[in-house]
Each structure stands twice: as C-alpha cells, then as structure tokens.
mmCIF file of C-alpha atoms in Angstrom:
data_model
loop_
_atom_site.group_PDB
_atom_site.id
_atom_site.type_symbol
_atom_site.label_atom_id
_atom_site.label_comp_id
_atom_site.label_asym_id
_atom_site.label_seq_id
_atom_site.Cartn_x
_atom_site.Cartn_y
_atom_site.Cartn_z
ATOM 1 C CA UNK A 1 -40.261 28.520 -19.958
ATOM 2 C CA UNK A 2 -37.425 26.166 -19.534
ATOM 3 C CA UNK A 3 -37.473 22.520 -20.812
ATOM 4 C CA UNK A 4 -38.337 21.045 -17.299
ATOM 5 C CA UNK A 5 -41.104 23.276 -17.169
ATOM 6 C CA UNK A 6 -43.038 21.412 -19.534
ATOM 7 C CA UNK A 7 -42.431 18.075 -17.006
ATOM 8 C CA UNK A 8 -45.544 18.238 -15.344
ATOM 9 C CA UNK A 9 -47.231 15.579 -13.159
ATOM 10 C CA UNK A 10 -50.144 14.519 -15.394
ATOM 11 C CA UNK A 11 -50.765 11.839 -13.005
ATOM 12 C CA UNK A 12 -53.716 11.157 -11.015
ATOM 13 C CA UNK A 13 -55.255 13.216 -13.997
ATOM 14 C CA UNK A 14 -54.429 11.191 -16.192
ATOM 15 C CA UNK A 15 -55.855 7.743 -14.028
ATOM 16 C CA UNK A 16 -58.395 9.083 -11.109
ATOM 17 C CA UNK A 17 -60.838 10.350 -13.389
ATOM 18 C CA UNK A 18 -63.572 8.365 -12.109
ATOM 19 C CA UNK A 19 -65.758 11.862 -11.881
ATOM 20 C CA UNK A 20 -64.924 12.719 -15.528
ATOM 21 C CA UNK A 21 -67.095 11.138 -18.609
ATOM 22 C CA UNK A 22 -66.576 7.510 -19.327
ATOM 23 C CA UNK A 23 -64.589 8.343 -22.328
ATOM 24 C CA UNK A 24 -62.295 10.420 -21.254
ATOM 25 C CA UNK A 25 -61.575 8.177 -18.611
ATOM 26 C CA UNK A 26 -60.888 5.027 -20.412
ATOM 27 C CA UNK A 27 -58.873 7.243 -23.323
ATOM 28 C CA UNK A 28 -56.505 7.605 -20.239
ATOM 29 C CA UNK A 29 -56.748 3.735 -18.991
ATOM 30 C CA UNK A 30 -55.637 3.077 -21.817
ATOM 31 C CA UNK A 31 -52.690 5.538 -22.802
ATOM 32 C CA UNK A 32 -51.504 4.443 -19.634
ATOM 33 C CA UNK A 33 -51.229 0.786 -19.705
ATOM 34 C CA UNK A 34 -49.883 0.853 -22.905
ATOM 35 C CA UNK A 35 -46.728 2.707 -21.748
ATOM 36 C CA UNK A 36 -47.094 0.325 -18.947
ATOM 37 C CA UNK A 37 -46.965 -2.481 -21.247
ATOM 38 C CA UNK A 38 -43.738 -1.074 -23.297
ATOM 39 C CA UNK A 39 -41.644 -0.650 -20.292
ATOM 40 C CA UNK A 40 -37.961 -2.480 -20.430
ATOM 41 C CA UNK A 41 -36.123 -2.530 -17.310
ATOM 42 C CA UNK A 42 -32.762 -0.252 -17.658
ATOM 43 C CA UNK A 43 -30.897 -3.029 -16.060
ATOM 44 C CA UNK A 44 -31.526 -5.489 -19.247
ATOM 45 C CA UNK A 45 -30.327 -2.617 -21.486
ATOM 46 C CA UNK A 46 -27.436 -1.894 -20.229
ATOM 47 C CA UNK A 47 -26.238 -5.126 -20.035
ATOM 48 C CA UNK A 48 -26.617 -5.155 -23.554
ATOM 49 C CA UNK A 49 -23.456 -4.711 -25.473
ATOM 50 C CA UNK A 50 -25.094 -3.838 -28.470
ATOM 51 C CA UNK A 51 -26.581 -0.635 -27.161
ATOM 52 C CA UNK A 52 -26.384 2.814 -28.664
ATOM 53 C CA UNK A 53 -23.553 4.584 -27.112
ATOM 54 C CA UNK A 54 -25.365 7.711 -27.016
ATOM 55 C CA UNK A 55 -28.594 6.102 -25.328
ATOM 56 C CA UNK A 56 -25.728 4.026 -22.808
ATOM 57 C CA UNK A 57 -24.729 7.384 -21.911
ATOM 58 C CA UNK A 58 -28.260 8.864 -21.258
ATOM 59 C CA UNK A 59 -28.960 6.143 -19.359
ATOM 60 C CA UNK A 60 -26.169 6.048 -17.095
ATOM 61 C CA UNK A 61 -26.709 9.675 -16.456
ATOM 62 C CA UNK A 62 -30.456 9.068 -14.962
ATOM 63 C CA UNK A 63 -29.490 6.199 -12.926
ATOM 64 C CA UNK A 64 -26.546 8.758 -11.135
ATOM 65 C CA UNK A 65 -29.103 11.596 -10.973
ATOM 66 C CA UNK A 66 -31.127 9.175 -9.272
ATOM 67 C CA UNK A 67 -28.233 7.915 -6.649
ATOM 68 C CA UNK A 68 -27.503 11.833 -6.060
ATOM 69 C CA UNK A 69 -31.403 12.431 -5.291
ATOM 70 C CA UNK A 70 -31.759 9.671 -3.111
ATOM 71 C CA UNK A 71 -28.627 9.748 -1.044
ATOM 72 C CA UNK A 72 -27.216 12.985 -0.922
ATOM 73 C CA UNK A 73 -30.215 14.914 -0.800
ATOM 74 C CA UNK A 74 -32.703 12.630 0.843
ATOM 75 C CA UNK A 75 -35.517 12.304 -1.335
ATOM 76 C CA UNK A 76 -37.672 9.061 -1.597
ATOM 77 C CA UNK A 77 -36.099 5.828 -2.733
ATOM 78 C CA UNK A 78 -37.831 4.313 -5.032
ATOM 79 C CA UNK A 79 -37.975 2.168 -8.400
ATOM 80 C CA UNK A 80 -38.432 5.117 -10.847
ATOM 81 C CA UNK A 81 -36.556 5.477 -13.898
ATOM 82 C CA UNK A 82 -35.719 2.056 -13.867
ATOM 83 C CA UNK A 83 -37.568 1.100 -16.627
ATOM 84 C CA UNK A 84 -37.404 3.129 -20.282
ATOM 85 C CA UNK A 85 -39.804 3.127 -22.836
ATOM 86 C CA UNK A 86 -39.566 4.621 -26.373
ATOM 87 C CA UNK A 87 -42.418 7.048 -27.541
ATOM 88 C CA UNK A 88 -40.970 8.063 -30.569
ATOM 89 C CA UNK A 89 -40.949 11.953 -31.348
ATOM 90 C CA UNK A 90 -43.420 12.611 -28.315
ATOM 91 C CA UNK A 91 -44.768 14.077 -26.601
ATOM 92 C CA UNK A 92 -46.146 11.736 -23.815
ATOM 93 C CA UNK A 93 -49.457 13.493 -23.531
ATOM 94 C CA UNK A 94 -50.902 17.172 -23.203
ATOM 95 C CA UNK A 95 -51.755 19.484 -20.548
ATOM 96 C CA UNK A 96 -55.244 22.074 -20.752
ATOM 97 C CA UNK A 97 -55.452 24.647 -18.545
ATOM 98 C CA UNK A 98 -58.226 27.555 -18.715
ATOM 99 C CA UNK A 99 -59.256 30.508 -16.646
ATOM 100 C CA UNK A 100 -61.777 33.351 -17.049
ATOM 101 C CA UNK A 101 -60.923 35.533 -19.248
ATOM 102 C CA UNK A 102 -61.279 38.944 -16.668
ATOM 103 C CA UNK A 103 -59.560 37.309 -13.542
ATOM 104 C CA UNK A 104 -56.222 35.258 -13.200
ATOM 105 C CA UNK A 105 -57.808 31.944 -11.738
ATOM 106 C CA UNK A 106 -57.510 28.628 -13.020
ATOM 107 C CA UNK A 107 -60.637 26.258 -13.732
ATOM 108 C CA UNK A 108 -60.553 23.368 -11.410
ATOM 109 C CA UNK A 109 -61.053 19.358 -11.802
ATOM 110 C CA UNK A 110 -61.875 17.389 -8.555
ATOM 111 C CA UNK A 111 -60.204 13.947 -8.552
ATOM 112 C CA UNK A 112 -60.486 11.340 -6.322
ATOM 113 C CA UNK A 113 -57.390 10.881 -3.046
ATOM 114 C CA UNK A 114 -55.568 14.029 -4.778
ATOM 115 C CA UNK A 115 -57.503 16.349 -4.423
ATOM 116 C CA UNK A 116 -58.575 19.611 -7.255
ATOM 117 C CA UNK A 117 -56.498 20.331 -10.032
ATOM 118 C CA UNK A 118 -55.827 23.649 -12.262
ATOM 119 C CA UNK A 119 -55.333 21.097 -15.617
ATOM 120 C CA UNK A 120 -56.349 18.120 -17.046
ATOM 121 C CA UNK A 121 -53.930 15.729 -19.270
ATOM 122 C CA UNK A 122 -54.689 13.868 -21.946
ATOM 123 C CA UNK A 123 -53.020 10.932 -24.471
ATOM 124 C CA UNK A 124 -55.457 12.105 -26.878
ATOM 125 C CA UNK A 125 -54.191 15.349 -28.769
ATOM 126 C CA UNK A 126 -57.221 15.509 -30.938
ATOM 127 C CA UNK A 127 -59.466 14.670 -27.786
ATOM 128 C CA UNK A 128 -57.771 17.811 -26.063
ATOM 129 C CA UNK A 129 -58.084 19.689 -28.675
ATOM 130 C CA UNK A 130 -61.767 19.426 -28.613
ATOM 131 C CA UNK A 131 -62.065 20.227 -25.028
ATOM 132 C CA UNK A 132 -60.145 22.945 -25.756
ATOM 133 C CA UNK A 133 -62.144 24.833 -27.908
ATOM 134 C CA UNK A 134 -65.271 23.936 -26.339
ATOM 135 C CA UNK A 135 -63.875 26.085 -23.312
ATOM 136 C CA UNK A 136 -62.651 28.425 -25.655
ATOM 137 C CA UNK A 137 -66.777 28.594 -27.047
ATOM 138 C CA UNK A 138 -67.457 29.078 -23.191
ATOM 139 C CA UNK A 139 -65.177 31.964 -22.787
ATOM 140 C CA UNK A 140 -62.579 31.145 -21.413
ATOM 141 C CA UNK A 141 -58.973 31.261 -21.883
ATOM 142 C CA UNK A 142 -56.750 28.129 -22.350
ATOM 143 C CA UNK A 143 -53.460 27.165 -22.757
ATOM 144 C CA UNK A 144 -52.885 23.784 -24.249
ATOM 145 C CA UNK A 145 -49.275 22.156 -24.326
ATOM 146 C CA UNK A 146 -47.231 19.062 -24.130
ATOM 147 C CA UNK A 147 -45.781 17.356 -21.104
ATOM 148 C CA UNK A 148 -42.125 16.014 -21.314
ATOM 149 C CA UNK A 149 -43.012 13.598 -18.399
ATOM 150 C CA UNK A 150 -44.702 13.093 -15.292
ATOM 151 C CA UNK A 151 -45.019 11.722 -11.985
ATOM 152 C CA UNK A 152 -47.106 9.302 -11.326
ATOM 153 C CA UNK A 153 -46.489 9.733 -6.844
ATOM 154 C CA UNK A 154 -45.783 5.958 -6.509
ATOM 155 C CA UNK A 155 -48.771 4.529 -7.900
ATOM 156 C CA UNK A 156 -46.663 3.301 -11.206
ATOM 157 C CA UNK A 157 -42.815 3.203 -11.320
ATOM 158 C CA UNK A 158 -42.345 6.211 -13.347
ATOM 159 C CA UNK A 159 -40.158 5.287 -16.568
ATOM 160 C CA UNK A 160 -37.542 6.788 -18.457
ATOM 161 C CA UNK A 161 -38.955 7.950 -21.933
ATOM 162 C CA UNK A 162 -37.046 8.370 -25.019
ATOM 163 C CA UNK A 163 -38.084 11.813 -25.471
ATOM 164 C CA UNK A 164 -35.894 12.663 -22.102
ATOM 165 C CA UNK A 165 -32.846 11.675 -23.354
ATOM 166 C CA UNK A 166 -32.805 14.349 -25.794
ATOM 167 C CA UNK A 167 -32.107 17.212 -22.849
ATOM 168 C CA UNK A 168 -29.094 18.544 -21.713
ATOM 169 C CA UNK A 169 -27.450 17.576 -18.972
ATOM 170 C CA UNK A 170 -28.725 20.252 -16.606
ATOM 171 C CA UNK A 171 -31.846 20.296 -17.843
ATOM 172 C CA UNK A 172 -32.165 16.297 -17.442
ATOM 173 C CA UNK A 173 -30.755 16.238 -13.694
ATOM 174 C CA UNK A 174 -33.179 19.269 -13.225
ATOM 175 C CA UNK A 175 -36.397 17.090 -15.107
ATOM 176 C CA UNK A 176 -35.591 13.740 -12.776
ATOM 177 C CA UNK A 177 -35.142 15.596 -9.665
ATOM 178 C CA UNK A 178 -38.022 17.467 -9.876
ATOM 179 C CA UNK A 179 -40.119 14.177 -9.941
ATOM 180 C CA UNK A 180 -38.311 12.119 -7.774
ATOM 181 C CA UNK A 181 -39.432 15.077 -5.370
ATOM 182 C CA UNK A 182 -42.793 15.391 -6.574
ATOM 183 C CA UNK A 183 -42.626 11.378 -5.061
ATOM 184 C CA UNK A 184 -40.922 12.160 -1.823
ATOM 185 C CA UNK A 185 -43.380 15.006 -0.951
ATOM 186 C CA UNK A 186 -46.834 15.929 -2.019
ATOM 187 C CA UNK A 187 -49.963 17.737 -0.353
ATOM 188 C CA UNK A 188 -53.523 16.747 -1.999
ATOM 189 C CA UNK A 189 -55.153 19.767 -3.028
ATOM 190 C CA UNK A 190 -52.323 21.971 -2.859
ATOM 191 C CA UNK A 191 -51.070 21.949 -6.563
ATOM 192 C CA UNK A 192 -48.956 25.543 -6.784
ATOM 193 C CA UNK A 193 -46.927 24.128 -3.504
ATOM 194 C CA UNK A 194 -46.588 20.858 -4.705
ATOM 195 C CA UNK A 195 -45.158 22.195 -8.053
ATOM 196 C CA UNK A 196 -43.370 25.417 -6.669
ATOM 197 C CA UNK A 197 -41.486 22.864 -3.847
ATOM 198 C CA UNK A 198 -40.364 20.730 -6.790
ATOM 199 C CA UNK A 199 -39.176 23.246 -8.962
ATOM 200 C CA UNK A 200 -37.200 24.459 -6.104
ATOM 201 C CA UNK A 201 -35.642 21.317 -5.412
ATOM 202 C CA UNK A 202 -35.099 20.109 -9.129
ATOM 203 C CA UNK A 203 -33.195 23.274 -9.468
ATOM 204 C CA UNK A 204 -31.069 23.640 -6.242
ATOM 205 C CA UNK A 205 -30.400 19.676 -6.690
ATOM 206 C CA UNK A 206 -29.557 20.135 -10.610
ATOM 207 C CA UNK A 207 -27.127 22.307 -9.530
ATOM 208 C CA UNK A 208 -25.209 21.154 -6.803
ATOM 209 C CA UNK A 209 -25.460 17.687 -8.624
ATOM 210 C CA UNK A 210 -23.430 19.764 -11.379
ATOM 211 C CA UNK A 211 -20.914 21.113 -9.156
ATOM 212 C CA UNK A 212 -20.275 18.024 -7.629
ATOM 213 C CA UNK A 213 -19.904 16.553 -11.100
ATOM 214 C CA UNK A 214 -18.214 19.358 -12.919
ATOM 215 C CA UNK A 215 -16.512 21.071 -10.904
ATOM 216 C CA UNK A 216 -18.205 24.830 -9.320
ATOM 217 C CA UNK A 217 -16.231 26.642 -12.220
ATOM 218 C CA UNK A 218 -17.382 24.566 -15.379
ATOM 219 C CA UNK A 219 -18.868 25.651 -18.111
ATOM 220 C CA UNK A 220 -22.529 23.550 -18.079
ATOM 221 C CA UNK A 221 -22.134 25.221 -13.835
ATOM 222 C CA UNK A 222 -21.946 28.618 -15.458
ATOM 223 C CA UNK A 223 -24.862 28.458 -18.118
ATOM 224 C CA UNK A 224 -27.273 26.775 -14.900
ATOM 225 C CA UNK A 225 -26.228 29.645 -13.351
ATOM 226 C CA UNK A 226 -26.852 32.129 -16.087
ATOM 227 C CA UNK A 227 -30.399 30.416 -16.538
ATOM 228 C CA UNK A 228 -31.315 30.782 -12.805
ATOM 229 C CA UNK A 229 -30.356 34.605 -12.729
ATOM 230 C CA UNK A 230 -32.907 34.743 -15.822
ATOM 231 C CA UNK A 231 -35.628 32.701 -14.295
ATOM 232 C CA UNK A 232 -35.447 35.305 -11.396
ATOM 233 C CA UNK A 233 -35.375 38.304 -13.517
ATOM 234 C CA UNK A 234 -38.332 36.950 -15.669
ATOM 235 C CA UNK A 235 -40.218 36.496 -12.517
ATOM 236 C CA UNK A 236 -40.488 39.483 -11.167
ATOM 237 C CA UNK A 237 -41.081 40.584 -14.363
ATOM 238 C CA UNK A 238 -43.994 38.518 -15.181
ATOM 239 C CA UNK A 239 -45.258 39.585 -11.317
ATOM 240 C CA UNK A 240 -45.247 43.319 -12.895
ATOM 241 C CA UNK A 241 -47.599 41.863 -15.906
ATOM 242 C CA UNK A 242 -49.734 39.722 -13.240
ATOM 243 C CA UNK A 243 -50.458 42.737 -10.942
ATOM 244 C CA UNK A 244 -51.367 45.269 -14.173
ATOM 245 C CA UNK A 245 -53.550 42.357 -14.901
ATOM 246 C CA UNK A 246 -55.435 41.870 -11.450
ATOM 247 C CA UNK A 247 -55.631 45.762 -11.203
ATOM 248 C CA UNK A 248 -57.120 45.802 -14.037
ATOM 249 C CA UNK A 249 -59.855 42.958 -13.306
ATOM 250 C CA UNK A 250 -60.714 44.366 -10.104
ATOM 251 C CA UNK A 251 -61.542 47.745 -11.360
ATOM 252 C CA UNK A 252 -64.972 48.654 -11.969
ATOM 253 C CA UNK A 253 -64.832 48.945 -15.931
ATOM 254 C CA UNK A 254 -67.043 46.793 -17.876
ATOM 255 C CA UNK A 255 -66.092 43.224 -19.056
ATOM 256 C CA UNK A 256 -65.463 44.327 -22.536
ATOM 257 C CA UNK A 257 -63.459 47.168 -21.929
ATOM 258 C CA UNK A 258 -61.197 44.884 -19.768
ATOM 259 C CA UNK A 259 -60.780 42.379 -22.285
ATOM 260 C CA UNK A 260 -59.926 45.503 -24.582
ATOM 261 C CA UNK A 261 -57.029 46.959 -21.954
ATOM 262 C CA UNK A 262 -55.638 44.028 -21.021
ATOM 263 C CA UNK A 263 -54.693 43.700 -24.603
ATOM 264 C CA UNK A 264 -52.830 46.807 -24.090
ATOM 265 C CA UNK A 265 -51.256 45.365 -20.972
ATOM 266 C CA UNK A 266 -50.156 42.021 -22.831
ATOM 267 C CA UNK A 267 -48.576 43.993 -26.110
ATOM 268 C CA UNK A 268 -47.136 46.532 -23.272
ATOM 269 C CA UNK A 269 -44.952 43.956 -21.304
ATOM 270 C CA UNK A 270 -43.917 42.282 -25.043
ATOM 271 C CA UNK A 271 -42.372 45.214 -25.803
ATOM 272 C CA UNK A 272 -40.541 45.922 -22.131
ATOM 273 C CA UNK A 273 -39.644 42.130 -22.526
ATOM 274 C CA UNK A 274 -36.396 43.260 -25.221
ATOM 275 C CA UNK A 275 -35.214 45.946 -22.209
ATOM 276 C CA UNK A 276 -34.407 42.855 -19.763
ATOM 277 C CA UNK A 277 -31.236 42.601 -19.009
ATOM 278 C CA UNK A 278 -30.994 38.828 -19.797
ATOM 279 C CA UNK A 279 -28.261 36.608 -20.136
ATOM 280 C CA UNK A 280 -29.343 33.454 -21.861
ATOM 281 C CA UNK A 281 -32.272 32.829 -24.263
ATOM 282 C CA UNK A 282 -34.112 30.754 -22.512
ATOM 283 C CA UNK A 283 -37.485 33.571 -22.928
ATOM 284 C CA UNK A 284 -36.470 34.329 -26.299
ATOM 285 C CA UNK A 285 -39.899 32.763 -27.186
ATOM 286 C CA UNK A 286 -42.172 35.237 -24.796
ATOM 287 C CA UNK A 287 -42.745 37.995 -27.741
ATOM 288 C CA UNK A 288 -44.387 35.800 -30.085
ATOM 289 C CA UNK A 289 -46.332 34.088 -27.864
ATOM 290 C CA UNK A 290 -50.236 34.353 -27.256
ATOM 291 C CA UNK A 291 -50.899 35.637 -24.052
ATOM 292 C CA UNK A 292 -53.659 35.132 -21.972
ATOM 293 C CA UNK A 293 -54.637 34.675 -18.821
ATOM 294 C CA UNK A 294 -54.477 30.938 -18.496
ATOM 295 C CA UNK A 295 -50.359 31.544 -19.783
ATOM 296 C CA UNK A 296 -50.445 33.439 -16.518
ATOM 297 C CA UNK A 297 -51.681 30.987 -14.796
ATOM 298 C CA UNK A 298 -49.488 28.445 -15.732
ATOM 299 C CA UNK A 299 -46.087 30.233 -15.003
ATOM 300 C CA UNK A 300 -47.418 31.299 -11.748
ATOM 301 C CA UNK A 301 -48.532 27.401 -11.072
ATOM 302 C CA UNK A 302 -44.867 26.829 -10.711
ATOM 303 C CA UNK A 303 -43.243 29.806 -9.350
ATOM 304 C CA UNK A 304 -46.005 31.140 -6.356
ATOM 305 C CA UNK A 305 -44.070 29.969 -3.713
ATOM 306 C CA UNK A 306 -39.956 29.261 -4.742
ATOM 307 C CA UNK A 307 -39.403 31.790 -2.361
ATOM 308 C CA UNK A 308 -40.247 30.742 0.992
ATOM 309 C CA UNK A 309 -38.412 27.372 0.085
ATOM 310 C CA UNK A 310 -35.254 29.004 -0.968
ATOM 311 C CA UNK A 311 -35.365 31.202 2.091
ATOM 312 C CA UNK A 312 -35.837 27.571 3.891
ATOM 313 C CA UNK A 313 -32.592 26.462 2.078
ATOM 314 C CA UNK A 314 -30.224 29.351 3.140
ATOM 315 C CA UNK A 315 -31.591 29.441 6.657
ATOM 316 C CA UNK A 316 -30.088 25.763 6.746
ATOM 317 C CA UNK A 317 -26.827 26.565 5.450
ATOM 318 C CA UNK A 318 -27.295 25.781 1.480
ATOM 319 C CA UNK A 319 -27.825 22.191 2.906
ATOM 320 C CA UNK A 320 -30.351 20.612 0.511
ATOM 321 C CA UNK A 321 -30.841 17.421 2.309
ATOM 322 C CA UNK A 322 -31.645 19.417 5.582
ATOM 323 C CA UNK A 323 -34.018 21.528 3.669
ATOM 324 C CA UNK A 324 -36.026 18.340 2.251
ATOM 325 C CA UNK A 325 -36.252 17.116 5.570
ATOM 326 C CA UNK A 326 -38.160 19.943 7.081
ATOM 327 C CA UNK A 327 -40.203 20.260 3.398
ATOM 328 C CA UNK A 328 -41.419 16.648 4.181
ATOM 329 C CA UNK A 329 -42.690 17.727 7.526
ATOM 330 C CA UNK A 330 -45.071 19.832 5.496
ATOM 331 C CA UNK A 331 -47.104 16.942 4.900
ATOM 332 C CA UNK A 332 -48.567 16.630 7.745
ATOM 333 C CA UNK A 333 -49.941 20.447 8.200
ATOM 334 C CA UNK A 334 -52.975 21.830 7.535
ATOM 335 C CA UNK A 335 -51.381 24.804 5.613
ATOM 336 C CA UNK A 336 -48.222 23.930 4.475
ATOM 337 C CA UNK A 337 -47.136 27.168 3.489
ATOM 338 C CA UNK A 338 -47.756 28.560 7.175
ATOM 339 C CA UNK A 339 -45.912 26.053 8.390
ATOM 340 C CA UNK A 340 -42.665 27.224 6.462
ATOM 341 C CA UNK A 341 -43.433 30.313 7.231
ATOM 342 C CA UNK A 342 -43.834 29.935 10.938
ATOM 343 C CA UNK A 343 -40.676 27.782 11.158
ATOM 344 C CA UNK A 344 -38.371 30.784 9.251
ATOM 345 C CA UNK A 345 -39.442 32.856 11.951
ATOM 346 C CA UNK A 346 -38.418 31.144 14.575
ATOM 347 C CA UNK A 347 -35.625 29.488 13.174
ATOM 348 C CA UNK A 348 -33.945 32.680 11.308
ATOM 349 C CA UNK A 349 -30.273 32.585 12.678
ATOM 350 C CA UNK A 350 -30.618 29.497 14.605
ATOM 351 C CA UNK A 351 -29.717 26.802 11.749
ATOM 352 C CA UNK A 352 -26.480 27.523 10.162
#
C-alpha cells in the first residue's frame, strides 16, 4: 500500500468510545488532548524567521494543498492543518483490524453518532498489542499497523504532524486531500464508502493539484501517474486473490482444510505477484508480507467502491469540483452507493 494508505481516520474511534471499557477509553482521552495541548498555530511559525527552511517549505505546501481543496475543488472550508504539532518519529497511533479466519469480513465496533466500525485505534502500542493477540487467542485474524494521520470530521481542527512532512509531494497533497474530504463528506455507518470516496478524491485532487503546479508533463506528474496505473493493476489483482478466497470459504470443506488451502491460495498469488507488469515499486513489499484475511480486508476497506466514483468523475467531464458536488448529495440517501449508481444511469451522456 501507498503512504496515504496508512492515513486513516482513527477518529471517533479514537474519542466515542463510551461503549468500550473504561480504560481503553480514557487511554484515548488522553492521547488526544495531549496532541490537543501541543498544537502551535502555522500562522505563528511561519512568521518566524528563524524557522527551518525545510519545515517553511512543508508548511507552505499544506497550506496551498489546502487553498486548492477548498476552492478549486469544493471541499469543506475549514480550520484544519492550521495548527502543527511535533510527534517525534511517530507514528500518531495504531489501527487493529480482525476478521474470521474462513470468511473475508471484518469484526465490528459500534460507536456512538458514527456509527460501526471495521477497526479500532489506539495511542497505546503496547495496549494494542494486547488486544491483538487476545483476538489472535480467539481465532481470528488481525492486522495491526500505524496511522500517518487522521480525521477527526470537525470535531477537533485536525493538525499538521511532523511525521507528514516527511512525504513526497504527491503523496502529501494526496494524504491532506483525502482528509479534508473525509470532512466535507461522510455517511455514519458506511466506512468502505466513506474511505473508498476519499481515496478517490485524494487521488484525482493530488493529481490535478500536480498538473496545475508542475506542469501535465513533469516528472513528479509522471511517477503519480505511474503509481495510479499500479494501484489499478494491483487491484484487480488482489480481486483475483479475494474471489479464490471467498470460493474457497463458501465451499463445503471443513474449517481446517480451508485454513490449510487458503495457505496455498496466499503463497499462490505471492508468486504470480513477480509476473505483474508493474511500473513503480510501490507493492514491492506484498511477497514478504503475512497474509491473512484481515490484510484483505483492509485493502478492500479502501478500494470497494473507487469505481463508481471515478465513473462519476468522467461522466462530468474530469471536473472534480462537479463530481464533489453530487458526492455530497450522497449524504442525505439511504444507500449512498445506489444513489451514484442510479444517477450514472440516467445521467450517462448528459453531463459533459
């Protein structure tokens, strides 16, 4: 996965988990008001002649990313990344996800105003680490990692942290956009949209934000580009590996003999992973990682749905700030993803 995909919104996780034990829930009162605490507005750094030129420079760059997400492509405006705080080597905190180990479904946590979520964050590594194995003692697969950032949806003015000034270029316009959108549009309950819409638009923005910079024929332009025809590629690859998988778990062999094949499967698609015809090495990491089924369920987390929005996107004539419009309207449906779906087909041809 690509930098940004590690920039997950933690959020109401991390602070609505009035239904979760009483530690837990003050480990994350805590984590959070202390980055609270350490916030320094951007505006009193820059002014600041003694600044690092390097950290000037970052800065700068976020507060243009944010201009270019706000008024070209219409998403929310709003007083994140205003503020920066310094968190050392990171990461801010970590992510757990599980599923069963013989079907591709995540475990859920309820949470107060936003709904069920497939993960649970935590400031805590030890503390995850714990829940971590205990799930593992229940059977279950997990997948425990750490988050870059997050959005908090307006609740807190989301800060810059130092660990974000460490991306490149792309993948930093990419990282803020994604948020910024995750705070201009979000659907309680409906996590693989929320994340799938704002991976769309963090990458379609990212890029035209590029061009617009850059130049459409500039090197950083090319790489994005280079990384996007990979992203694709690996997708429908890892779709491949998915529907082995669910074939598998819906077959009528016993539980141990399907933890036994899809062991086969997994080692299988390592091996078809060097015949990709890939032009970056953004995946390089994929054969030497473990796979299981909560792995699959992360990827998929942010990738279910990229389609329908993209399709969305062209129907409007590559206009991004068109698109966003009609993505906001989502809010307000009862199925959000039948709602795009029911405007492409009546809209196909009409837009442009």
């Amino acid at each position: 996965m690509s930098p940004t995909r590690s920039a997950m919104i933690a959020v109401l996780p991390l602070m609505c988990g009035l239904n979760l034990e009483l530690g837990y829930y003050w480990h994350l009162v805590r984590g959070q008001a202390r980055l609270l605490w350490n916030r320094r507005p951007v505006s009193n750094m820059l002014a600041n002649r003694r600044l690092d030129p390097g950290v000037r420079e970052r800065l700068e760059f976020i507060q243009e990313v944010r201009r270019f997400a706000e008024f070209r492509i219409g998403l929310s405006q709003s007083r994140n990344y205003t503020s920066y705080i310094d968190i050392g080597e990171g990461p801010v905190s970590w992510q757990l996800t599980a599923s069963p180990r013989d079907r591709i479904e995540p475990v859920q946590w309820t949470y107060p105003v936003v709904g069920r979520f497939p993960y649970r964050g935590y400031f805590d590594l030890n503390r995850a680490k714990r829940d971590r194995d205990r799930l593992e003692a229940q059977d279950f697969d997990t997948l425990l990692r750490p988050v870059g950032a997050y959005s908090t949806l307006g609740w807190f003015e989301d800060p810059i942290l130092s660990t974000m000034l460490r991306y490149r270029d792309g993948d930093l316009a990419e990282l803020v956009i994604h948020e910024l959108a995750h705070a201009t549009v979000w659907i309680p309950g409906r996590v693989s949209f929320n994340e799938s819409l704002a991976t769309f638009v963090g990458e379609a923005g990212a890029l035209q934000f590029m061009r617009e910079r850059h130049g459409p024929d500039a090197a950083v332009v090319t790489d994005m580009l280079d990384r996007r025809s990979d992203e694709r590629t690996f997708k429908r690859f890892m779709r491949d590996v998915a529907e082995a998988l669910q074939a598998l778990y819906g077959s009528e062999r016993s539980y141990g003999e399907k933890l036994k094949e899809r062991e086969i499967i997994f080692e299988g698609a390592k091996r078809r992973f060097h015949r990709l015809d890939l032009k970056t090495g953004v995946y390089s990491r994929f054969p030497r990682r473990r796979l299981n089924n909560a792995v699959m369920m992360a990827y998929r987390t942010y990738h279910e749905k990229v389609d329908v929005f993209e399709n969305v996107y062209r129907e409007v004539g590559g206009d991004l700030e068109k698109a966003v419009r009609i993505f906001r309207e989502c809010e307000s449906q009862a199925d959000p993803s039948r709602y795009l779906e029911d405007w492409l087909r009546k809209n196909i041809g009409r837009q442009r």
